[in-house]
Amino acid sequence: MEEEEVTEEEEAEEEEEEEEAKPPKMKTVWDWELVNSTKPIWTRPASEVTEEDYFKFYKAITKDTKDPLSHMHFAAEGEVEFKSLLYIPAEPPYGQFDGSVKHRGVKLYVRRVFITDDFDTVIPKYLSFIKGVVDSDDIPLNVSREMLQHNKVLDTIKKKLIRKAIAMFQELSEDDEKYATFWKNYATNIKLGIIEDTQNRTRLAKLLRFFSSKAEKQVSLDEYVERKKEGQDQIYYLAGDSVETLRNSPLLEKLVKKGYEVLFMVDPIDEYTMQALGKYDSKYKLTNLGHEGVKFDDEEAEDEKEDHDEKFKPLMDFLSAKLKDKIGRVKVSNRLTRSPCALVAESWGYTATMEKIVKAQALADPAATNTRTWVGRKVMEINPSHPIIVELNRLVKEQEKLDEAEDTAQLLFQSAALTSGYAIDDPNEFPARIQRIIGSSLDVELPAEEKAAAPSTEGEEEETKPKDKDEL
């Protein structure tokens, strides 16, 4: 039999019938549902975020119950791009300068992925109270702590974060009430920043506030410069325990009388801060009145100084000899008007406040402290116009009542030490000398001092017998 030929049309029809006989293919449809449509607050434009949103976010990341004192939301562009949101807490963290306490401040995100909140490699110690977030796309996601310490991107972020934080402080200073709260809580941080952060020292100096001899409230260095005398190129300051004590210090008698303003430093860190600053605005020298060599723009003539030195040379030699173990030298003062004398430190030595701080160190070396070589010798300044100094100089010159003169010299030194802020080595000697002077003025005889009998060493069984009353 001959095979029937199949036409192309018949083949096409058979293929269509086979396709229709096959079951239909199933199509997969994906239906995505967006669960969280809220963008991170730091990625949103600042114009779209309300104050309430900022406060809620702050409390969420810090667990703080109080609203922040201030905040700054910004996006940095340029060589390195990142977004950041920084906050100033209303109160400083507990033990913020305690090295054993770990503070979690600024959180680091990379492309919205949390990396770490141990961000001390970027945020310096004096800004450890700052809270907030930093988010950058320029840091690799697989970043490690070693990479964080040697990452150039983070170095750039660090510089910009510090500048923005200082700008936030400067903006806050425009509100006197808020800045008073900020300065009360974070003054030590700013002063520490001046010591450690040399690059931003000038910016931080404008944030300083101190009490002064011309104002009841704390003033800035700019306000001091505005009130300075014509031709004055120094900013005078004095450190001590309290504002009340400093106002009555003999070291600023002549300055106040001449109309100079003096800043009062009452925090332990203040003198360290002023030493690190050196000058303000690159032209106003910071002068510590606790040191010798203070000069004014209207100093007396050089020949007048020489006359005073020659006139009071007998007294200066006498005081130098009698107080050689306590002072380095004696000089005629150019700043005393009411007090007979005062004590100051040498130009390189420790002032009264610095000496107290060093002595108070818990881990200080007692041997080094007792030698007192580290503090420098004191300089005793005498007032050439004070009647006590004039009369004492006469007695010494004419060799009259030298015993009384020596007692007076010791009393003058001790009283000068107290009024200048120094401690007396033997606190019992001062009241005893005062009592002798009072007894002499009242013409009464004070009881004789009793001395304990020394024990006998001739035999073990020999008892110590008290001396007779006439021997005491």
Tab-separated table of N, CA and C in Angstrom, residues 291-292 345-350 373-377:
chain	number	residue	atom	x	y	z
A	291	HIS	N	51.178	85.451	89.705
A	291	HIS	CA	52.611	85.437	89.435
A	291	HIS	C	53.205	86.826	89.621
A	292	GLU	N	54.504	86.865	89.782
A	292	GLU	CA	55.198	88.150	89.870
A	292	GLU	C	55.320	88.777	88.476
A	345	ALA	N	53.756	83.864	93.278
A	345	ALA	CA	54.663	82.837	92.779
A	345	ALA	C	55.647	83.441	91.793
A	346	GLU	N	56.778	82.783	91.640
A	346	GLU	CA	57.713	83.202	90.608
A	346	GLU	C	57.074	82.998	89.241
A	347	SER	N	57.662	83.578	88.227
A	347	SER	CA	57.051	83.543	86.894
A	347	SER	C	56.844	82.127	86.384
A	348	TRP	N	57.669	81.169	86.832
A	348	TRP	CA	57.542	79.785	86.387
A	348	TRP	C	56.943	78.887	87.464
A	349	GLY	N	56.731	79.423	88.667
A	349	GLY	CA	56.290	78.601	89.789
A	349	GLY	C	54.790	78.390	89.834
A	350	TYR	N	54.362	77.592	90.800
A	350	TYR	CA	52.946	77.280	90.997
A	350	TYR	C	52.281	78.370	91.822
A	373	THR	N	60.208	71.457	96.061
A	373	THR	CA	61.008	71.984	94.955
A	373	THR	C	60.175	72.167	93.702
A	374	TRP	N	59.065	71.458	93.616
A	374	TRP	CA	58.219	71.493	92.426
A	374	TRP	C	57.376	72.761	92.354
A	375	VAL	N	57.202	73.472	93.466
A	375	VAL	CA	56.299	74.630	93.461
A	375	VAL	C	57.036	75.935	93.166
A	376	GLY	N	58.361	75.945	93.329
A	376	GLY	CA	59.083	77.196	93.169
A	376	GLY	C	59.075	78.003	94.461
A	377	ARG	N	59.921	79.006	94.538
A	377	ARG	CA	59.993	79.855	95.724
A	377	ARG	C	58.999	81.003	95.606
